[in-house]
Amino acid sequence: MVTVRSMQIEDYDQVYALWMTIHGFSIRTIDDSREGVERFLKRNPGISVVAEMDGRVVGAILCGHDGRRGCLYHVCVHEAYRMHGIGRAMVVHCMNALQQEGINKVSLIAFTKNDIGNAFWKQIGWTKREDLNYYDFVLNQKNIENFNA
């Protein structure tokens, strides 16, 4: 049986190991380090989640908000545990937590080549925006992005 619960920094090693199993996944050297995730969890207490089965983390979401809008980051379920409602349960947990914080809208970014992820978001009722462009600017060049092939 799967348990969905709030992520704690003590989950980091298992969450990081999970991230390393996800093909096409992207993490940053600083933002996704133990220190970066700990900073994120402290800023957004109780909102990020893990899914556990038999004492092992099989899914995770970093979730936070800026007081106005929520955002989901690094949504993933181990390949061997997909198609069992784990991703949906984690998303619902995060959305409920955001609603309790008074947040009315939540967004996420999915890579265009992430066919599995994009199909998941469409299947659970999320809307793909076609009316905007997403921009970012790297402030710290040491925060290198690495993709899992």
Short mmCIF file of N, CA and C in Angstrom, two decimals:
data_model
loop_
_atom_site.label_atom_id
_atom_site.label_comp_id
_atom_site.label_asym_id
_atom_site.label_seq_id
_atom_site.Cartn_x
_atom_site.Cartn_y
_atom_site.Cartn_z
N MET A 1 0.84 -1.18 0.00
CA MET A 1 0.00 0.00 0.00
C MET A 1 0.88 1.25 0.00
N VAL A 2 0.45 2.25 -0.74
CA VAL A 2 1.21 3.49 -0.87
C VAL A 2 0.72 4.50 0.15
N THR A 3 1.68 5.18 0.78
CA THR A 3 1.38 6.27 1.71
C THR A 3 1.92 7.56 1.11
N VAL A 4 1.08 8.59 1.06
CA VAL A 4 1.50 9.91 0.62
C VAL A 4 1.58 10.78 1.85
N ARG A 5 2.74 11.41 2.05
CA ARG A 5 2.95 12.25 3.24
C ARG A 5 3.84 13.42 2.89
N SER A 6 3.89 14.39 3.79
CA SER A 6 4.75 15.56 3.60
C SER A 6 6.21 15.14 3.55
N MET A 7 6.94 15.74 2.63
CA MET A 7 8.37 15.47 2.49
C MET A 7 9.13 16.14 3.63
N GLN A 8 10.12 15.44 4.13
CA GLN A 8 11.03 15.96 5.15
C GLN A 8 12.44 15.93 4.55
N ILE A 9 13.33 16.73 5.07
CA ILE A 9 14.70 16.74 4.55
C ILE A 9 15.35 15.37 4.71
N GLU A 10 14.91 14.60 5.69
CA GLU A 10 15.45 13.24 5.88
C GLU A 10 15.13 12.32 4.70
N ASP A 11 14.18 12.71 3.85
CA ASP A 11 13.83 11.93 2.66
C ASP A 11 14.76 12.24 1.48
N TYR A 12 15.62 13.23 1.64
CA TYR A 12 16.39 13.73 0.50
C TYR A 12 17.16 12.63 -0.23
N ASP A 13 17.90 11.79 0.47
CA ASP A 13 18.72 10.79 -0.21
C ASP A 13 17.88 9.87 -1.09
N GLN A 14 16.73 9.44 -0.58
CA GLN A 14 15.86 8.58 -1.38
C GLN A 14 15.22 9.34 -2.54
N VAL A 15 14.84 10.59 -2.31
CA VAL A 15 14.24 11.40 -3.38
C VAL A 15 15.29 11.64 -4.48
N TYR A 16 16.50 11.99 -4.09
CA TYR A 16 17.56 12.21 -5.07
C TYR A 16 17.82 10.92 -5.87
N ALA A 17 17.87 9.79 -5.19
CA ALA A 17 18.07 8.51 -5.87
C ALA A 17 16.93 8.25 -6.86
N LEU A 18 15.70 8.59 -6.48
CA LEU A 18 14.56 8.46 -7.39
C LEU A 18 14.75 9.36 -8.61
N TRP A 19 15.12 10.62 -8.38
CA TRP A 19 15.34 11.54 -9.50
C TRP A 19 16.33 10.95 -10.50
N MET A 20 17.35 10.27 -10.01
CA MET A 20 18.39 9.72 -10.89
C MET A 20 17.88 8.56 -11.75
N THR A 21 16.73 7.99 -11.41
CA THR A 21 16.16 6.89 -12.20
C THR A 21 15.23 7.39 -13.30
N ILE A 22 14.87 8.66 -13.28
CA ILE A 22 13.86 9.18 -14.20
C ILE A 22 14.53 9.68 -15.49
N HIS A 23 14.23 9.04 -16.61
CA HIS A 23 14.81 9.43 -17.90
C HIS A 23 14.24 10.78 -18.34
N GLY A 24 15.11 11.65 -18.83
CA GLY A 24 14.70 12.97 -19.28
C GLY A 24 14.52 13.97 -18.16
N PHE A 25 14.87 13.58 -16.95
CA PHE A 25 14.70 14.44 -15.77
C PHE A 25 15.85 15.43 -15.71
N SER A 26 15.57 16.62 -15.24
CA SER A 26 16.58 17.66 -15.16
C SER A 26 16.69 18.17 -13.73
N ILE A 27 17.90 18.19 -13.21
CA ILE A 27 18.12 18.77 -11.88
C ILE A 27 19.27 19.76 -11.97
N ARG A 28 19.29 20.68 -11.03
CA ARG A 28 20.34 21.70 -10.98
C ARG A 28 21.25 21.44 -9.79
N THR A 29 22.52 21.73 -9.98
CA THR A 29 23.54 21.39 -8.99
C THR A 29 23.33 22.09 -7.65
N ILE A 30 22.82 23.31 -7.65
CA ILE A 30 22.62 24.04 -6.39
C ILE A 30 21.18 23.91 -5.91
N ASP A 31 20.22 24.24 -6.78
CA ASP A 31 18.81 24.22 -6.38
C ASP A 31 18.37 22.86 -5.87
N ASP A 32 18.87 21.80 -6.48
CA ASP A 32 18.43 20.46 -6.14
C ASP A 32 19.41 19.71 -5.23
N SER A 33 20.38 20.42 -4.69
CA SER A 33 21.27 19.84 -3.69
C SER A 33 20.50 19.68 -2.39
N ARG A 34 21.06 18.96 -1.44
CA ARG A 34 20.42 18.81 -0.12
C ARG A 34 20.13 20.19 0.48
N GLU A 35 21.10 21.09 0.39
CA GLU A 35 20.93 22.43 0.96
C GLU A 35 19.83 23.20 0.24
N GLY A 36 19.78 23.09 -1.08
CA GLY A 36 18.75 23.78 -1.86
C GLY A 36 17.36 23.27 -1.55
N VAL A 37 17.22 21.96 -1.45
CA VAL A 37 15.92 21.36 -1.14
C VAL A 37 15.52 21.69 0.29
N GLU A 38 16.48 21.67 1.21
CA GLU A 38 16.16 22.02 2.60
C GLU A 38 15.66 23.46 2.69
N ARG A 39 16.29 24.37 1.96
CA ARG A 39 15.85 25.77 1.93
C ARG A 39 14.42 25.87 1.38
N PHE A 40 14.14 25.11 0.34
CA PHE A 40 12.81 25.11 -0.27
C PHE A 40 11.76 24.55 0.70
N LEU A 41 12.08 23.44 1.37
CA LEU A 41 11.14 22.84 2.31
C LEU A 41 10.85 23.76 3.50
N LYS A 42 11.88 24.48 3.96
CA LYS A 42 11.68 25.42 5.08
C LYS A 42 10.80 26.59 4.65
N ARG A 43 10.94 27.03 3.43
CA ARG A 43 10.14 28.16 2.93
C ARG A 43 8.70 27.74 2.68
N ASN A 44 8.49 26.47 2.40
CA ASN A 44 7.17 25.92 2.06
C ASN A 44 6.87 24.70 2.92
N PRO A 45 6.78 24.85 4.22
CA PRO A 45 6.65 23.68 5.10
C PRO A 45 5.36 22.89 4.89
N GLY A 46 5.52 21.56 4.82
CA GLY A 46 4.39 20.66 4.78
C GLY A 46 3.68 20.52 3.45
N ILE A 47 4.16 21.19 2.40
CA ILE A 47 3.45 21.19 1.13
C ILE A 47 4.03 20.18 0.13
N SER A 48 5.35 19.98 0.13
CA SER A 48 5.97 18.99 -0.75
C SER A 48 5.65 17.60 -0.22
N VAL A 49 5.63 16.61 -1.11
CA VAL A 49 5.21 15.27 -0.71
C VAL A 49 6.14 14.18 -1.24
N VAL A 50 6.08 13.05 -0.56
CA VAL A 50 6.65 11.81 -1.07
C VAL A 50 5.58 10.73 -1.00
N ALA A 51 5.72 9.76 -1.87
CA ALA A 51 4.89 8.56 -1.82
C ALA A 51 5.81 7.42 -1.43
N GLU A 52 5.41 6.68 -0.41
CA GLU A 52 6.22 5.56 0.09
C GLU A 52 5.48 4.25 -0.09
N MET A 53 6.25 3.22 -0.40
CA MET A 53 5.74 1.86 -0.43
C MET A 53 6.81 0.97 0.15
N ASP A 54 6.45 0.19 1.14
CA ASP A 54 7.40 -0.72 1.81
C ASP A 54 8.64 0.02 2.29
N GLY A 55 8.45 1.24 2.84
CA GLY A 55 9.55 2.01 3.39
C GLY A 55 10.44 2.67 2.36
N ARG A 56 10.05 2.61 1.10
CA ARG A 56 10.87 3.15 0.01
C ARG A 56 10.12 4.29 -0.68
N VAL A 57 10.80 5.39 -0.95
CA VAL A 57 10.20 6.50 -1.68
C VAL A 57 10.07 6.10 -3.15
N VAL A 58 8.82 6.12 -3.64
CA VAL A 58 8.55 5.74 -5.03
C VAL A 58 7.99 6.91 -5.84
N GLY A 59 7.75 8.04 -5.18
CA GLY A 59 7.25 9.22 -5.87
C GLY A 59 7.56 10.45 -5.05
N ALA A 60 7.62 11.60 -5.71
CA ALA A 60 7.92 12.86 -5.00
C ALA A 60 7.45 14.06 -5.80
N ILE A 61 7.11 15.12 -5.07
CA ILE A 61 6.81 16.42 -5.67
C ILE A 61 7.36 17.50 -4.76
N LEU A 62 8.12 18.43 -5.32
CA LEU A 62 8.45 19.66 -4.62
C LEU A 62 7.33 20.63 -4.94
N CYS A 63 6.70 21.18 -3.92
CA CYS A 63 5.56 22.07 -4.11
C CYS A 63 5.73 23.29 -3.23
N GLY A 64 5.45 24.44 -3.79
CA GLY A 64 5.56 25.66 -3.01
C GLY A 64 4.69 26.75 -3.59
N HIS A 65 4.73 27.90 -2.96
CA HIS A 65 3.98 29.05 -3.46
C HIS A 65 4.67 30.34 -3.04
N ASP A 66 4.27 31.41 -3.70
CA ASP A 66 4.82 32.73 -3.41
C ASP A 66 3.82 33.61 -2.68
N GLY A 67 2.74 33.02 -2.18
CA GLY A 67 1.68 33.77 -1.54
C GLY A 67 0.53 34.08 -2.48
N ARG A 68 0.77 33.88 -3.76
CA ARG A 68 -0.24 34.18 -4.77
C ARG A 68 -0.52 32.97 -5.65
N ARG A 69 0.52 32.35 -6.16
CA ARG A 69 0.39 31.19 -7.04
C ARG A 69 1.24 30.05 -6.52
N GLY A 70 0.71 28.84 -6.69
CA GLY A 70 1.47 27.64 -6.34
C GLY A 70 2.19 27.11 -7.56
N CYS A 71 3.20 26.28 -7.30
CA CYS A 71 3.95 25.66 -8.39
C CYS A 71 4.41 24.26 -7.96
N LEU A 72 4.31 23.33 -8.89
CA LEU A 72 4.81 21.97 -8.68
C LEU A 72 6.12 21.82 -9.44
N TYR A 73 7.09 21.21 -8.77
CA TYR A 73 8.40 20.97 -9.38
C TYR A 73 8.77 19.50 -9.19
N HIS A 74 9.49 18.97 -10.14
CA HIS A 74 10.07 17.63 -10.04
C HIS A 74 9.04 16.57 -9.67
N VAL A 75 7.91 16.60 -10.34
CA VAL A 75 6.87 15.59 -10.12
C VAL A 75 7.35 14.30 -10.77
N CYS A 76 7.46 13.24 -9.96
CA CYS A 76 7.93 11.99 -10.54
C CYS A 76 7.45 10.79 -9.73
N VAL A 77 7.27 9.69 -10.45
CA VAL A 77 6.95 8.39 -9.86
C VAL A 77 7.90 7.39 -10.50
N HIS A 78 8.48 6.54 -9.67
CA HIS A 78 9.38 5.50 -10.17
C HIS A 78 8.66 4.71 -11.26
N GLU A 79 9.38 4.41 -12.33
CA GLU A 79 8.79 3.75 -13.49
C GLU A 79 8.02 2.46 -13.13
N ALA A 80 8.53 1.71 -12.19
CA ALA A 80 7.89 0.44 -11.82
C ALA A 80 6.57 0.63 -11.07
N TYR A 81 6.28 1.86 -10.63
CA TYR A 81 5.08 2.12 -9.82
C TYR A 81 4.08 3.02 -10.52
N ARG A 82 4.29 3.29 -11.79
CA ARG A 82 3.38 4.18 -12.52
C ARG A 82 2.07 3.47 -12.86
N MET A 83 1.07 4.26 -13.18
CA MET A 83 -0.26 3.78 -13.60
C MET A 83 -1.04 3.13 -12.45
N HIS A 84 -0.75 3.56 -11.22
CA HIS A 84 -1.46 3.04 -10.04
C HIS A 84 -2.08 4.16 -9.22
N GLY A 85 -2.16 5.37 -9.77
CA GLY A 85 -2.78 6.49 -9.08
C GLY A 85 -1.88 7.22 -8.11
N ILE A 86 -0.59 6.87 -8.07
CA ILE A 86 0.33 7.50 -7.13
C ILE A 86 0.55 8.97 -7.48
N GLY A 87 0.81 9.25 -8.75
CA GLY A 87 1.01 10.63 -9.17
C GLY A 87 -0.20 11.48 -8.88
N ARG A 88 -1.37 10.98 -9.20
CA ARG A 88 -2.61 11.71 -8.95
C ARG A 88 -2.79 11.97 -7.45
N ALA A 89 -2.53 10.96 -6.62
CA ALA A 89 -2.68 11.12 -5.16
C ALA A 89 -1.72 12.18 -4.63
N MET A 90 -0.50 12.21 -5.14
CA MET A 90 0.46 13.22 -4.70
C MET A 90 0.01 14.62 -5.13
N VAL A 91 -0.46 14.75 -6.36
CA VAL A 91 -0.91 16.05 -6.87
C VAL A 91 -2.09 16.55 -6.03
N VAL A 92 -3.05 15.67 -5.75
CA VAL A 92 -4.21 16.05 -4.93
C VAL A 92 -3.75 16.50 -3.54
N HIS A 93 -2.81 15.79 -2.95
CA HIS A 93 -2.28 16.16 -1.63
C HIS A 93 -1.70 17.58 -1.68
N CYS A 94 -0.90 17.86 -2.71
CA CYS A 94 -0.29 19.19 -2.85
C CYS A 94 -1.35 20.25 -3.08
N MET A 95 -2.31 19.97 -3.92
CA MET A 95 -3.35 20.96 -4.22
C MET A 95 -4.19 21.26 -2.99
N ASN A 96 -4.50 20.24 -2.20
CA ASN A 96 -5.23 20.47 -0.95
C ASN A 96 -4.41 21.33 0.01
N ALA A 97 -3.12 21.05 0.11
CA ALA A 97 -2.25 21.85 0.99
C ALA A 97 -2.19 23.29 0.51
N LEU A 98 -2.11 23.50 -0.79
CA LEU A 98 -2.09 24.86 -1.33
C LEU A 98 -3.41 25.58 -1.06
N GLN A 99 -4.53 24.89 -1.21
CA GLN A 99 -5.82 25.50 -0.92
C GLN A 99 -5.91 25.93 0.54
N GLN A 100 -5.37 25.10 1.43
CA GLN A 100 -5.38 25.45 2.86
C GLN A 100 -4.55 26.70 3.13
N GLU A 101 -3.59 26.98 2.26
CA GLU A 101 -2.75 28.18 2.38
C GLU A 101 -3.38 29.39 1.69
N GLY A 102 -4.57 29.20 1.11
CA GLY A 102 -5.26 30.30 0.43
C GLY A 102 -4.80 30.53 -0.99
N ILE A 103 -4.14 29.55 -1.58
CA ILE A 103 -3.65 29.66 -2.96
C ILE A 103 -4.76 29.19 -3.90
N ASN A 104 -5.01 29.97 -4.96
CA ASN A 104 -6.13 29.71 -5.85
C ASN A 104 -5.77 29.14 -7.21
N LYS A 105 -4.48 29.16 -7.55
CA LYS A 105 -4.05 28.66 -8.86
C LYS A 105 -2.68 28.04 -8.71
N VAL A 106 -2.46 26.96 -9.46
CA VAL A 106 -1.17 26.28 -9.39
C VAL A 106 -0.70 25.98 -10.82
N SER A 107 0.59 26.04 -11.03
CA SER A 107 1.15 25.78 -12.34
C SER A 107 2.34 24.84 -12.23
N LEU A 108 2.82 24.43 -13.38
CA LEU A 108 4.02 23.58 -13.45
C LEU A 108 4.62 23.72 -14.82
N ILE A 109 5.82 23.22 -14.96
CA ILE A 109 6.50 23.20 -16.25
C ILE A 109 6.78 21.75 -16.59
N ALA A 110 6.43 21.35 -17.80
CA ALA A 110 6.75 20.01 -18.30
C ALA A 110 7.53 20.18 -19.60
N PHE A 111 8.65 19.52 -19.70
CA PHE A 111 9.43 19.60 -20.93
C PHE A 111 8.59 19.10 -22.11
N THR A 112 8.72 19.74 -23.25
CA THR A 112 7.92 19.37 -24.42
C THR A 112 8.18 17.94 -24.87
N LYS A 113 9.38 17.44 -24.63
CA LYS A 113 9.72 16.07 -25.02
C LYS A 113 9.30 15.03 -23.99
N ASN A 114 8.71 15.47 -22.88
CA ASN A 114 8.28 14.56 -21.82
C ASN A 114 6.87 14.04 -22.14
N ASP A 115 6.81 13.09 -23.08
CA ASP A 115 5.51 12.58 -23.55
C ASP A 115 4.70 11.94 -22.42
N ILE A 116 5.36 11.18 -21.56
CA ILE A 116 4.65 10.52 -20.46
C ILE A 116 4.08 11.55 -19.49
N GLY A 117 4.89 12.52 -19.11
CA GLY A 117 4.42 13.56 -18.20
C GLY A 117 3.31 14.40 -18.81
N ASN A 118 3.47 14.81 -20.06
CA ASN A 118 2.45 15.62 -20.70
C ASN A 118 1.13 14.86 -20.85
N ALA A 119 1.20 13.58 -21.14
CA ALA A 119 -0.02 12.77 -21.21
C ALA A 119 -0.68 12.67 -19.83
N PHE A 120 0.13 12.54 -18.77
CA PHE A 120 -0.40 12.48 -17.40
C PHE A 120 -1.16 13.75 -17.07
N TRP A 121 -0.55 14.92 -17.31
CA TRP A 121 -1.19 16.19 -16.95
C TRP A 121 -2.49 16.37 -17.71
N LYS A 122 -2.50 16.02 -18.97
CA LYS A 122 -3.72 16.13 -19.77
C LYS A 122 -4.80 15.19 -19.23
N GLN A 123 -4.40 13.97 -18.89
CA GLN A 123 -5.35 12.95 -18.42
C GLN A 123 -6.00 13.33 -17.09
N ILE A 124 -5.27 14.07 -16.23
CA ILE A 124 -5.88 14.43 -14.94
C ILE A 124 -6.51 15.82 -14.96
N GLY A 125 -6.65 16.40 -16.16
CA GLY A 125 -7.45 17.60 -16.30
C GLY A 125 -6.74 18.93 -16.28
N TRP A 126 -5.41 18.93 -16.36
CA TRP A 126 -4.69 20.20 -16.40
C TRP A 126 -4.75 20.78 -17.81
N THR A 127 -4.65 22.10 -17.92
CA THR A 127 -4.74 22.80 -19.18
C THR A 127 -3.36 23.23 -19.64
N LYS A 128 -3.02 22.85 -20.86
CA LYS A 128 -1.76 23.30 -21.46
C LYS A 128 -1.97 24.70 -22.01
N ARG A 129 -1.15 25.63 -21.59
CA ARG A 129 -1.26 27.01 -22.04
C ARG A 129 -0.55 27.17 -23.39
N GLU A 130 -1.22 27.80 -24.33
CA GLU A 130 -0.64 28.08 -25.64
C GLU A 130 -0.47 29.58 -25.83
N ASP A 131 -0.88 30.37 -24.83
CA ASP A 131 -0.95 31.81 -24.99
C ASP A 131 0.21 32.56 -24.33
N LEU A 132 1.26 31.85 -23.93
CA LEU A 132 2.37 32.54 -23.30
C LEU A 132 3.68 31.85 -23.61
N ASN A 133 4.74 32.55 -23.36
CA ASN A 133 6.09 32.01 -23.47
C ASN A 133 6.70 32.00 -22.09
N TYR A 134 7.52 31.02 -21.81
CA TYR A 134 8.18 30.90 -20.53
C TYR A 134 9.62 31.36 -20.71
N TYR A 135 10.07 32.26 -19.85
CA TYR A 135 11.44 32.76 -19.90
C TYR A 135 12.11 32.52 -18.56
N ASP A 136 13.41 32.33 -18.57
CA ASP A 136 14.16 32.33 -17.32
C ASP A 136 15.52 32.96 -17.55
N PHE A 137 16.16 33.32 -16.47
CA PHE A 137 17.47 33.95 -16.51
C PHE A 137 18.28 33.37 -15.37
N VAL A 138 19.42 32.81 -15.66
CA VAL A 138 20.27 32.19 -14.66
C VAL A 138 21.10 33.26 -13.96
N LEU A 139 20.90 33.39 -12.65
CA LEU A 139 21.65 34.35 -11.85
C LEU A 139 22.98 33.79 -11.35
N ASN A 140 23.06 32.48 -11.22
CA ASN A 140 24.26 31.84 -10.70
C ASN A 140 24.71 30.78 -11.69
N GLN A 141 25.78 31.06 -12.41
CA GLN A 141 26.28 30.15 -13.44
C GLN A 141 26.78 28.82 -12.88
N LYS A 142 26.98 28.75 -11.56
CA LYS A 142 27.41 27.49 -10.94
C LYS A 142 26.25 26.53 -10.74
N ASN A 143 25.03 27.00 -10.93
CA ASN A 143 23.81 26.20 -10.77
C ASN A 143 23.54 25.47 -12.09
N ILE A 144 24.37 24.50 -12.38
CA ILE A 144 24.39 23.80 -13.67
C ILE A 144 23.22 22.82 -13.75
N GLU A 145 22.57 22.82 -14.92
CA GLU A 145 21.47 21.90 -15.18
C GLU A 145 22.01 20.63 -15.80
N ASN A 146 21.59 19.48 -15.25
CA ASN A 146 22.01 18.18 -15.77
C ASN A 146 20.76 17.37 -16.10
N PHE A 147 20.77 16.74 -17.28
CA PHE A 147 19.66 15.89 -17.71
C PHE A 147 20.04 14.43 -17.57
N ASN A 148 19.09 13.63 -17.10
CA ASN A 148 19.27 12.18 -17.09
C ASN A 148 18.93 11.67 -18.48
N ALA A 149 19.85 10.98 -19.11
CA ALA A 149 19.61 10.45 -20.46
C ALA A 149 18.80 9.18 -20.41
#
